[in-house]
Short mmCIF file of C-alpha atoms and ligand atoms in Angstrom, two decimals:
data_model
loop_
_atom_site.label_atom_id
_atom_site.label_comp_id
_atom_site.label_asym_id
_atom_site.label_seq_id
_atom_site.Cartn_x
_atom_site.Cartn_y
_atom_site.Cartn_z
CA UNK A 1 42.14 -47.34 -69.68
CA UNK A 2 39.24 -47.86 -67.25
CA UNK A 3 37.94 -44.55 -65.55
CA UNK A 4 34.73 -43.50 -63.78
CA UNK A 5 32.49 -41.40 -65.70
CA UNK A 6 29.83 -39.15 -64.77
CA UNK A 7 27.45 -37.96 -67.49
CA UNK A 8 24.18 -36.82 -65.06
CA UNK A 9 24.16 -35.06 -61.78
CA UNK A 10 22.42 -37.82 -59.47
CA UNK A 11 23.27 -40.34 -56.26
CA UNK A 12 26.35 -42.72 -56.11
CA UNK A 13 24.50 -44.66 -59.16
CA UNK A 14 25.96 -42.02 -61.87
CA UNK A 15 29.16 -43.05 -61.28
CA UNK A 16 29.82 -45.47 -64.21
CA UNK A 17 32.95 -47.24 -64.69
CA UNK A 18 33.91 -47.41 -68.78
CA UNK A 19 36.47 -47.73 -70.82
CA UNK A 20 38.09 -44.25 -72.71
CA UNK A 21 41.03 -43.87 -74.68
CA UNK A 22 44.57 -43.55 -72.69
CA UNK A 23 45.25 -39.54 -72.00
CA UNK A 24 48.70 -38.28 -73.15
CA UNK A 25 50.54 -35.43 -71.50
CA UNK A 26 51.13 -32.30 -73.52
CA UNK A 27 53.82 -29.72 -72.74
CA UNK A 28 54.29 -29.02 -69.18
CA UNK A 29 52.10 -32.05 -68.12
CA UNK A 30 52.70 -35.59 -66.82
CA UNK A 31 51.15 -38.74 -66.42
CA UNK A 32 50.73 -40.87 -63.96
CA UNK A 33 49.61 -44.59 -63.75
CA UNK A 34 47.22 -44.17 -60.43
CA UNK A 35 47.69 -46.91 -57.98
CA UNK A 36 45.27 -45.29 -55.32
CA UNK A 37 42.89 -42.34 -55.17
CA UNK A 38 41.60 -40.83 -51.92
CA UNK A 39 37.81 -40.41 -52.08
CA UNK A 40 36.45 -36.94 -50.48
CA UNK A 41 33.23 -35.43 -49.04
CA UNK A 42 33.41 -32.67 -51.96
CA UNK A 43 33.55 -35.36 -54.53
CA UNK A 44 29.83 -36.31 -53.66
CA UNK A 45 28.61 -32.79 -53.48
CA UNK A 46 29.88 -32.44 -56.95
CA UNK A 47 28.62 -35.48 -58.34
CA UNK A 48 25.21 -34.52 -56.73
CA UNK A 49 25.10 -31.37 -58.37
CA UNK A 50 25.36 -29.54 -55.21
CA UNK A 51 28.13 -27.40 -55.92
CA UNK A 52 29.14 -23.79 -56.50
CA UNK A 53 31.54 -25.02 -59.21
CA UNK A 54 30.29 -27.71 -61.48
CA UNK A 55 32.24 -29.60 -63.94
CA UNK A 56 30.89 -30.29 -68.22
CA UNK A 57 29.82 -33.38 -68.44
CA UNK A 58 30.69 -35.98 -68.97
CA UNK A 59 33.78 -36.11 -66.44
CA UNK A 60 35.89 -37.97 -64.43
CA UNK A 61 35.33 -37.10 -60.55
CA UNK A 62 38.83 -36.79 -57.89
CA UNK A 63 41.79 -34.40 -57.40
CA UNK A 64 44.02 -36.97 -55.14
CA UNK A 65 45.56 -39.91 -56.28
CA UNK A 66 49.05 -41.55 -55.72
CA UNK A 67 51.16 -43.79 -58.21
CA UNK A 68 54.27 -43.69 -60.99
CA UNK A 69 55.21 -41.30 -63.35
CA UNK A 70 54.65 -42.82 -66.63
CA UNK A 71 55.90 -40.43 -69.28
CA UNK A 72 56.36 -36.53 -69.41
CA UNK A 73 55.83 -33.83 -71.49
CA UNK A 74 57.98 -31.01 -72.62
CA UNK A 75 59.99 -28.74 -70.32
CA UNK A 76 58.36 -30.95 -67.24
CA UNK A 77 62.01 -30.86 -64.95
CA UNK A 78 60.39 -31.37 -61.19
CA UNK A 79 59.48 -35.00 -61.82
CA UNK A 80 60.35 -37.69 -64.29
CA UNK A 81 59.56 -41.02 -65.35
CA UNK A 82 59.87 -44.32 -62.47
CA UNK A 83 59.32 -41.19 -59.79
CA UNK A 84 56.69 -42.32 -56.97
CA UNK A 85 53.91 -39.35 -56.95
CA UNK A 86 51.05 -37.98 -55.13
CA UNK A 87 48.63 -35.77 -57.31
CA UNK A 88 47.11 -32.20 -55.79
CA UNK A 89 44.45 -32.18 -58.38
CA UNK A 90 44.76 -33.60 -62.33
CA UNK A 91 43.25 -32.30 -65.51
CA UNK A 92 41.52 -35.63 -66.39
CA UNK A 93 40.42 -36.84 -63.18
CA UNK A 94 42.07 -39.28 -60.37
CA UNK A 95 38.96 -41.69 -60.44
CA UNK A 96 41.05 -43.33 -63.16
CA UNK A 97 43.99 -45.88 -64.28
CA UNK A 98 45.54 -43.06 -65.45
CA UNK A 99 45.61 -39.14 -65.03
CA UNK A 100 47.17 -36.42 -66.59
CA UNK A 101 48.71 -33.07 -63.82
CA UNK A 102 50.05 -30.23 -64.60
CA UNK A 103 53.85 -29.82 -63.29
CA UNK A 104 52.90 -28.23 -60.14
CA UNK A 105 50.16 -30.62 -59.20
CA UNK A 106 52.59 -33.61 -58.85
CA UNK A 107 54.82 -33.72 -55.49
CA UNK A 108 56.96 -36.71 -54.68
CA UNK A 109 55.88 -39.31 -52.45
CA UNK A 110 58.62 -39.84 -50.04
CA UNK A 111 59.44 -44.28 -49.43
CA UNK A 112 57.90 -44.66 -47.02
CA UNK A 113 54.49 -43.49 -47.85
CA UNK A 114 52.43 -46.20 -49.99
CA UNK A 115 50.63 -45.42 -52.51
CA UNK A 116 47.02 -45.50 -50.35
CA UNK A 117 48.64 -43.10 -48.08
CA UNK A 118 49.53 -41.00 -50.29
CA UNK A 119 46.36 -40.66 -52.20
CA UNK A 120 45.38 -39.56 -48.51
CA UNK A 121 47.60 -36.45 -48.49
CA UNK A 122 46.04 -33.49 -50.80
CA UNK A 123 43.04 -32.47 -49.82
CA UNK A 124 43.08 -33.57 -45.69
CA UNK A 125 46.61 -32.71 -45.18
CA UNK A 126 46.74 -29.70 -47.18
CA UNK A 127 43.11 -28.71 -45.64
CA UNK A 128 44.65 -29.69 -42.33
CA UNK A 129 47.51 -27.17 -42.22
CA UNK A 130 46.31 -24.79 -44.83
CA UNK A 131 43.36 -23.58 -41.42
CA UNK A 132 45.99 -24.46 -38.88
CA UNK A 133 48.88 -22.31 -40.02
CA UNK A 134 47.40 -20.23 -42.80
CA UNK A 135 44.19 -18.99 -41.49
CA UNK A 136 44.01 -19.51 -37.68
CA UNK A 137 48.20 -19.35 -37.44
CA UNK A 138 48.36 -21.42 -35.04
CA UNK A 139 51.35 -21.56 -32.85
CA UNK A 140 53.34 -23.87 -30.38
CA UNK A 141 51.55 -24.02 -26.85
CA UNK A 142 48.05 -23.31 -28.02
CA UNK A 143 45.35 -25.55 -27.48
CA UNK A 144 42.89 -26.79 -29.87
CA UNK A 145 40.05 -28.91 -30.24
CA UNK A 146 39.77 -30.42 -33.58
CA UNK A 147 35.55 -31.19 -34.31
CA UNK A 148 35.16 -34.09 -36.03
CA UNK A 149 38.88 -35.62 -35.25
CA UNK A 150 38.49 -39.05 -36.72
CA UNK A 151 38.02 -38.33 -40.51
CA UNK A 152 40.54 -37.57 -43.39
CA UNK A 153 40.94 -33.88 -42.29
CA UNK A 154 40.60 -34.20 -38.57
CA UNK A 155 43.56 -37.70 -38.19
CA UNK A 156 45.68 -35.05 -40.66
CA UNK A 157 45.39 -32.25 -38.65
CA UNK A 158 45.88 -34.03 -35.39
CA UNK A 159 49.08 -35.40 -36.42
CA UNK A 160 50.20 -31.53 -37.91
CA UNK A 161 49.40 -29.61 -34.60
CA UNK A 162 50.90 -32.35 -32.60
CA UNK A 163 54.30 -32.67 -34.37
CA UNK A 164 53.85 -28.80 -33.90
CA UNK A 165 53.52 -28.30 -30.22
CA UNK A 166 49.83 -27.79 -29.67
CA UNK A 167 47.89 -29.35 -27.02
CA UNK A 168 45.49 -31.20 -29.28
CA UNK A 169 41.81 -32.35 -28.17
CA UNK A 170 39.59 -34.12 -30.57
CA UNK A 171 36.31 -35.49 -30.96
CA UNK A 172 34.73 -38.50 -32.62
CA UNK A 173 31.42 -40.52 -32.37
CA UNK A 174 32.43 -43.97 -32.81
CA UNK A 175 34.73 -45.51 -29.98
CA UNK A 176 36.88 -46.81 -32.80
CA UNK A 177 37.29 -43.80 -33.72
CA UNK A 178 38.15 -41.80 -30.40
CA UNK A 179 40.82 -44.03 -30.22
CA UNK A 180 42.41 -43.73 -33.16
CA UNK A 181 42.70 -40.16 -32.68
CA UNK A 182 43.84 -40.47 -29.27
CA UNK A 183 46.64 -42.82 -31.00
CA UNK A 184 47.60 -39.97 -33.71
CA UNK A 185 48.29 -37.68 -30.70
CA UNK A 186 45.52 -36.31 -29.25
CA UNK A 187 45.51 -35.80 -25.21
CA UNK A 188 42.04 -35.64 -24.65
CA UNK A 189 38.98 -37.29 -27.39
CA UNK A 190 35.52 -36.74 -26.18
CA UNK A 191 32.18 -38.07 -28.48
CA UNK A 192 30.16 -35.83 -29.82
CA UNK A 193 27.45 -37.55 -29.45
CA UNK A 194 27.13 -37.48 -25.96
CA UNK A 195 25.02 -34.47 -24.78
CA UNK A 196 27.03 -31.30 -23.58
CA UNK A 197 30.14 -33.11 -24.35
CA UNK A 198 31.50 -29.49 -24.89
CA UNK A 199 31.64 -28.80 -20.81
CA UNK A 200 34.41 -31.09 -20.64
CA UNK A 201 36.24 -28.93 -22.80
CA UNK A 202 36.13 -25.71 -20.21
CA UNK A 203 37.04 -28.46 -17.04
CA UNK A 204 40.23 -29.69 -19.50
CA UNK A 205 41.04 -25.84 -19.92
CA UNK A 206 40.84 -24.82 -16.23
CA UNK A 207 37.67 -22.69 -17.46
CA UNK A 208 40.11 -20.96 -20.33
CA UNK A 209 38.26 -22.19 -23.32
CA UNK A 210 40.78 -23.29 -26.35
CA UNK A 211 42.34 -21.18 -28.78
CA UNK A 212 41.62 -22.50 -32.01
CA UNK A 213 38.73 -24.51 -33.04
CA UNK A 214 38.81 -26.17 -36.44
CA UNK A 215 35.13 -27.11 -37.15
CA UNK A 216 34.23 -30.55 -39.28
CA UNK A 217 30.37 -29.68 -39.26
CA UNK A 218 29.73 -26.31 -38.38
CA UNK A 219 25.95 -25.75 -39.27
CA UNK A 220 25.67 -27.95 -36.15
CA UNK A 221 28.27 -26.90 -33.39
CA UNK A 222 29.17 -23.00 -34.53
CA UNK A 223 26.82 -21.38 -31.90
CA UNK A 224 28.52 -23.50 -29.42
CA UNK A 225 32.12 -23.52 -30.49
CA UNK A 226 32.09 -19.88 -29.68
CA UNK A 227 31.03 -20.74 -25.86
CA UNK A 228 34.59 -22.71 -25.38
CA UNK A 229 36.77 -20.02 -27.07
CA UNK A 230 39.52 -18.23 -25.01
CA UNK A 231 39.74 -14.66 -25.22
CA UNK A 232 41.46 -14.24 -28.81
CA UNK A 233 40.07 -17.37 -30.00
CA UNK A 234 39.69 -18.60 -33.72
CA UNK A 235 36.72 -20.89 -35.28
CA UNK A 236 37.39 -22.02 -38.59
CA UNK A 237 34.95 -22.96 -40.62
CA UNK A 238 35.95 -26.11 -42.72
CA UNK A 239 32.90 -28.05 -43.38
CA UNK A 240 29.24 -27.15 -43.31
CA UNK A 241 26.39 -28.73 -44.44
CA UNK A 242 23.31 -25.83 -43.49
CA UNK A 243 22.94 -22.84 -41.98
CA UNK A 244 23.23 -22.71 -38.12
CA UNK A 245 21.91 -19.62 -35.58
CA UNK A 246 25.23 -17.94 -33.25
CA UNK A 247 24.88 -15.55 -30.48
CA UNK A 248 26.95 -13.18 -31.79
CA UNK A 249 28.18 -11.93 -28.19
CA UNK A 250 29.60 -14.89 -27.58
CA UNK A 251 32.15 -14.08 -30.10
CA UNK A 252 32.06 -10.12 -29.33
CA UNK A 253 32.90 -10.82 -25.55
CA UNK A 254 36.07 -12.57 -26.03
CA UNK A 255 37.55 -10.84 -28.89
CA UNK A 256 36.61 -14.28 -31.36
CA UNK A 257 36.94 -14.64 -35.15
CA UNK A 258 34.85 -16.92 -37.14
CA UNK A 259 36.93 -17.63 -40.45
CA UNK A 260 36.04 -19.67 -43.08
CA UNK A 261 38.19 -21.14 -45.37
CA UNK A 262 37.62 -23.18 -48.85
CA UNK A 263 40.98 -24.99 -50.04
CA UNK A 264 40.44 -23.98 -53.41
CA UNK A 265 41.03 -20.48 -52.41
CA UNK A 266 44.47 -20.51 -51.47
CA UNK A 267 47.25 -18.96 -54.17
CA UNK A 268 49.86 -21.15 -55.78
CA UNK A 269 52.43 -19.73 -53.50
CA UNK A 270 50.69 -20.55 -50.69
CA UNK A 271 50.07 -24.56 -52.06
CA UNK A 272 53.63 -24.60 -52.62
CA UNK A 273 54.34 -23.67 -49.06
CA UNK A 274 51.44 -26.04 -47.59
CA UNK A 275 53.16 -29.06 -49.79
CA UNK A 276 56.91 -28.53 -48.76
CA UNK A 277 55.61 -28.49 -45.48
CA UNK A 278 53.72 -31.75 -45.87
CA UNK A 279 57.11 -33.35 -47.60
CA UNK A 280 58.65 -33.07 -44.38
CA UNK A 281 56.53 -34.54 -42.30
CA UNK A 282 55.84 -37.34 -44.71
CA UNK A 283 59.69 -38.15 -44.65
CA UNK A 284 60.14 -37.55 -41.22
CA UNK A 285 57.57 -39.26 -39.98
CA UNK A 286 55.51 -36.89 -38.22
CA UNK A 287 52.69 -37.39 -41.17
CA UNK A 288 51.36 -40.80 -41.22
CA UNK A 289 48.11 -41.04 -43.39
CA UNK A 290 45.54 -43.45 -42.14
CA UNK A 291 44.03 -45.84 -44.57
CA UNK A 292 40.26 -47.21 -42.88
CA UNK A 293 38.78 -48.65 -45.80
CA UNK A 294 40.16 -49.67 -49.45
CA UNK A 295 37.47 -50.16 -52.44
CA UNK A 296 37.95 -51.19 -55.88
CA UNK A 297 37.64 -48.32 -58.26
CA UNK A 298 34.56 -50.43 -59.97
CA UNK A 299 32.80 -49.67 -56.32
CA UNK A 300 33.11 -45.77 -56.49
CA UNK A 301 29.13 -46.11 -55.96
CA UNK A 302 29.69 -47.60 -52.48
CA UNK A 303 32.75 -45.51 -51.78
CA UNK A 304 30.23 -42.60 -52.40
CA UNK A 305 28.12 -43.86 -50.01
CA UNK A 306 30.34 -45.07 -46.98
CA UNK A 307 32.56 -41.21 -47.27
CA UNK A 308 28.89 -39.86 -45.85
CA UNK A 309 28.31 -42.32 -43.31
CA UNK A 310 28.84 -41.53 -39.68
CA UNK A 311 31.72 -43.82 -38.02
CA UNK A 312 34.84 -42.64 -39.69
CA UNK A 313 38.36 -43.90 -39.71
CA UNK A 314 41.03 -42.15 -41.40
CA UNK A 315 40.08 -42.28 -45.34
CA UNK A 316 38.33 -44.19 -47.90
CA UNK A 317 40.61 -44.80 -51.11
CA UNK A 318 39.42 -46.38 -54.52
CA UNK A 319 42.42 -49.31 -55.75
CA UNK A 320 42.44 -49.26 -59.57
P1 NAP B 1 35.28 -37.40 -43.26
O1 NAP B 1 36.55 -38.18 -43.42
O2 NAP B 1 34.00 -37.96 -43.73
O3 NAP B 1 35.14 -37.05 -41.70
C1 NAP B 1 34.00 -36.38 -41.18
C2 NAP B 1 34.29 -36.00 -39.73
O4 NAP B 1 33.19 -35.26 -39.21
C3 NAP B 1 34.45 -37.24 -38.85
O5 NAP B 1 35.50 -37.03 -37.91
C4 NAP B 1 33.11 -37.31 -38.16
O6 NAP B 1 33.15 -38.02 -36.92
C5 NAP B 1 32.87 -35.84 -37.93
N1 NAP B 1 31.55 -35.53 -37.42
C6 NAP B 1 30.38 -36.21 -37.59
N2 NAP B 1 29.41 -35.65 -36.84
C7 NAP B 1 29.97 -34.62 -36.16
C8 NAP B 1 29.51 -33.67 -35.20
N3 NAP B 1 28.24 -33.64 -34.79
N4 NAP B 1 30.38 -32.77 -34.72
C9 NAP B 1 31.67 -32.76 -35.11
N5 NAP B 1 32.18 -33.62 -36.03
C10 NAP B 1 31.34 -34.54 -36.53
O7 NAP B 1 35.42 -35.99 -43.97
P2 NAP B 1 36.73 -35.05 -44.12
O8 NAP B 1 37.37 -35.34 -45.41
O9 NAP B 1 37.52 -35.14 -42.86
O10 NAP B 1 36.03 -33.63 -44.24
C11 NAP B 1 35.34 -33.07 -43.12
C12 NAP B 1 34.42 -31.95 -43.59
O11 NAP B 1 35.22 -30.88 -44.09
C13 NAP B 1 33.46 -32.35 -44.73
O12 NAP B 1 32.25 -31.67 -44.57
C14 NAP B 1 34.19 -31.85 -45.98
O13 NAP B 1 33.30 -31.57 -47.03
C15 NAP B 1 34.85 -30.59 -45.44
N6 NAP B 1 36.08 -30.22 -46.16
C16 NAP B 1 36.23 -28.91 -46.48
C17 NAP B 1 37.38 -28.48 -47.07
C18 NAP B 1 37.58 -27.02 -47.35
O14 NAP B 1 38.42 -26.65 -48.17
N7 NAP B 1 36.83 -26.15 -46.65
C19 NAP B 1 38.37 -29.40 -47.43
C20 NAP B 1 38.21 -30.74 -47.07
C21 NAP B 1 37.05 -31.14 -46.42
P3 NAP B 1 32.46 -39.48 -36.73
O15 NAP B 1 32.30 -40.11 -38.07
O16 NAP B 1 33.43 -40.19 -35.82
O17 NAP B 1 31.14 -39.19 -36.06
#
C-alpha cells in the first residue's frame, strides 16, 4: 500500500509518500481500507518536532480517517467486514491506504455521513464536545462565544451547542468564513480581526458577558476573554500557540475559571461517552461535518501547509 512516511522532524517537505508492505490486524484489531483522512493542526506540530509526545521514526502521521472494514482480527465483535467506519486514532497511521485500530478506536459511520465527513469527526467533534460538556458543562440557555468558529473544532462545536440549546456566537476572519458559521447556527459571527471586536460581545449580552468561552488561540485573546466573562464564567483553553500575559482580577472578580484541556487526556469511558454522543447527532442530523478543501494523499506537503494558513473553512482531508 501507499502511505506517508516521516523519517526526520522538519517542514511539510518530510512528509514522503512510499510504498510499505500491507498491515494485517492481529487479535482485537481491524483494518480498514481509508477512503479519507482529516488533516489536523497537531499533526504539523508533531511532524515539526514540536511536541510533548513524539513518535520513533520512521512513522506514519494521522489519528482520523474514514472508510470500510476490510478484515478483522480475533474476538473483534463491535464491527465487521463491508461496515462503513470512522477511526479515533489507528496503530499504523491514517495518512495511509490502509490502517490498522484497535476495537475501540473504530465507530460506525452512520449513511449519511461520507467518507470526507467522517474523517472530519474525531478529533474536532470529539474536541468540540469533550470542552463543551466535559470540562466547561455547558448547559441549555447559556451563551457562548466560540474563538476561532470557522475551523474543524470551532464549525463542530457550533453545530453541538446549537443542537443543544446554547445561544452560540462565533468568530472568524475571513467573510467566507463568518458565514459559514453563521449557516451552522451561530446567531451572532463577528471577525477577529477587526480591532476591539470583543465590545460587541458585552452590547450582544446586555453588558452580561458570556458564560463559556472556548478559545481557538489563546496565547493571543486569554487576557481578554476574561473581560467578556459573566460572573461564573468558563475559558477553555483548546489551542495555544505562546504564552500570553492575564490580569488575573479579571478572572478573580467574577468568580472565572481558566481550564485547559488536551483531548488526549480524557479516559476511555469518557471517549466512549463523547462518541455515542457524536453517533447521534451524525444520524440525526444535528452533526454535519464540513468538508473546505480535499487533497490527494500524495499532497500531504501542501495539506501541511494550507491547515496553518489563516482563512479557514471547515476541514482539510487527504483522498487516498
Ligand atoms: P483550524 O481548522 O485550522 O481552525 C483554526 C481556527 O482558529 C479558525 O477558526 C481560525 O479563524 C481561528 N483563528 C485564527 N486567528 C484567530 C484569532 N486571532 N482569534 C481567534 N481565532 C482565530 O484548526 P482546528 O482543528 O479547529 O484547531 C483549532 C486549535 O485548537 C489549533 O490550535 C489546534 O492545534 C487546537 N486543538 C487542540 C485540541 C486539544 O485537545 N486541546 C484538539 C484539537 C485542536 P480564521 O482562519 O477564520 O481566521
Amino acid at each position: 500500500m501507499k502511505a506517508i512516511r516521516v523519517h526526520e522532524a522538519g517542514g511539510p517537505e518530510v512528509l514522503k509518500l512510499e510504498v510499505v508492505e500491507d498491515p494485517k490486524p492481529g487479535e482485537g484489531e481491524v483494518l480498514v481500507r481509508v477512503h479519507a483522512t482529516g488533516v489536523n493542526p497537531v499533526e504539523t506540530y508533531v511532524r515539526s518536532g514540536k511536541y510533548p509526545v513524539l513518535p520513533i521514526f520512521p512513522y506514519t502521521p494521522g489519528s482520523d480517517a474514514a472508510g470500510v472494514v476490510l478484515s478483522i482480527g480475533a474476538g473483534v465483535n463491535r464491527v465487521a467486514v463491508g461496515d462503513r467506519v470512522y477511526t479515533a486514532g489507528t496503530k499504523t497511521g491514517a495518512y495511509a491506504e490502509l490502517t490498522i485500530c484497535t476495537e475501540p478506536q473504530v465507530h460506525l459511520l452512520p449513511q449519511p455521513i461520507s467518507f470526507e465527513q467522517g474523517a472530519a469527526v474525531n478529533i474536532p467533534y470529539a474536541t468540540a464536545y469533550r470542552a463543551l460538556f466535559q470540562r466547561a458543562r455547558a448547559v441549555p440557555g447559556e451563551t457562548l462565544l466560540i474563538h476561532g468558529a470557522s475551523g474543524g473544532v470551532g464549525i463542530a462545536a457550533t453545530q453541538l451547542a446549537r443542537a443543544s440549546g446554547l445561544r452560540v456566537f462565533g468568530t472568524a476572519g475571513t467573510a467566507k468564513g463568518r458565514e459559514l458559521v453563521a449557516e451552522q447556527g451561530a446567531c451572532e459571527v463577528l471577525d477577529h480581526r477587526t480591532p476591539n471586536y470583543l465590545e460587541k460581545i458585552l452590547t450582544l449580552s446586555n453588558g452580561r458577558g458570556v458564560d463559556v468561552i472556548l478559545e481557538m488561540l489563546a496565547n493571543v485573546n486569554l487576557g481578554k476573554d476574561l473581560t467578556v466573562l459573566a460572573r461564573g464564567g468558563r475559558v477553555v483553553v483548546i489551542g495555544s500557540r505562546g504564552p500570553v500575559e492575564i490580569n488575573p482580577r479579571d478572572a478573580m472578580s467574577r468568580d472565572a475559571a481558566i481550564l485547559g484541556m488536551v483531548l488526549f487526556n480524557a479516559s476511555a469511558l469518557e471517549l466512549f461517552s463523547v462518541h455515542a454522543a457524536l453517533a447521534s447527532g451524525l444520524q440525526n442530523g444535528t452533526l454535519r461535518p464540513v468538508i473546505g478543501q480535499m487533497i490527494p494523499l500524495a499532497e500531504a506537503p501542501r495539506a501541511h501547509e494550507a491547515v496553518l494558513e489563516p482563512g479557514s473553512f471547515g476541514k482539510i482531508v487527504l483522498i487516498p
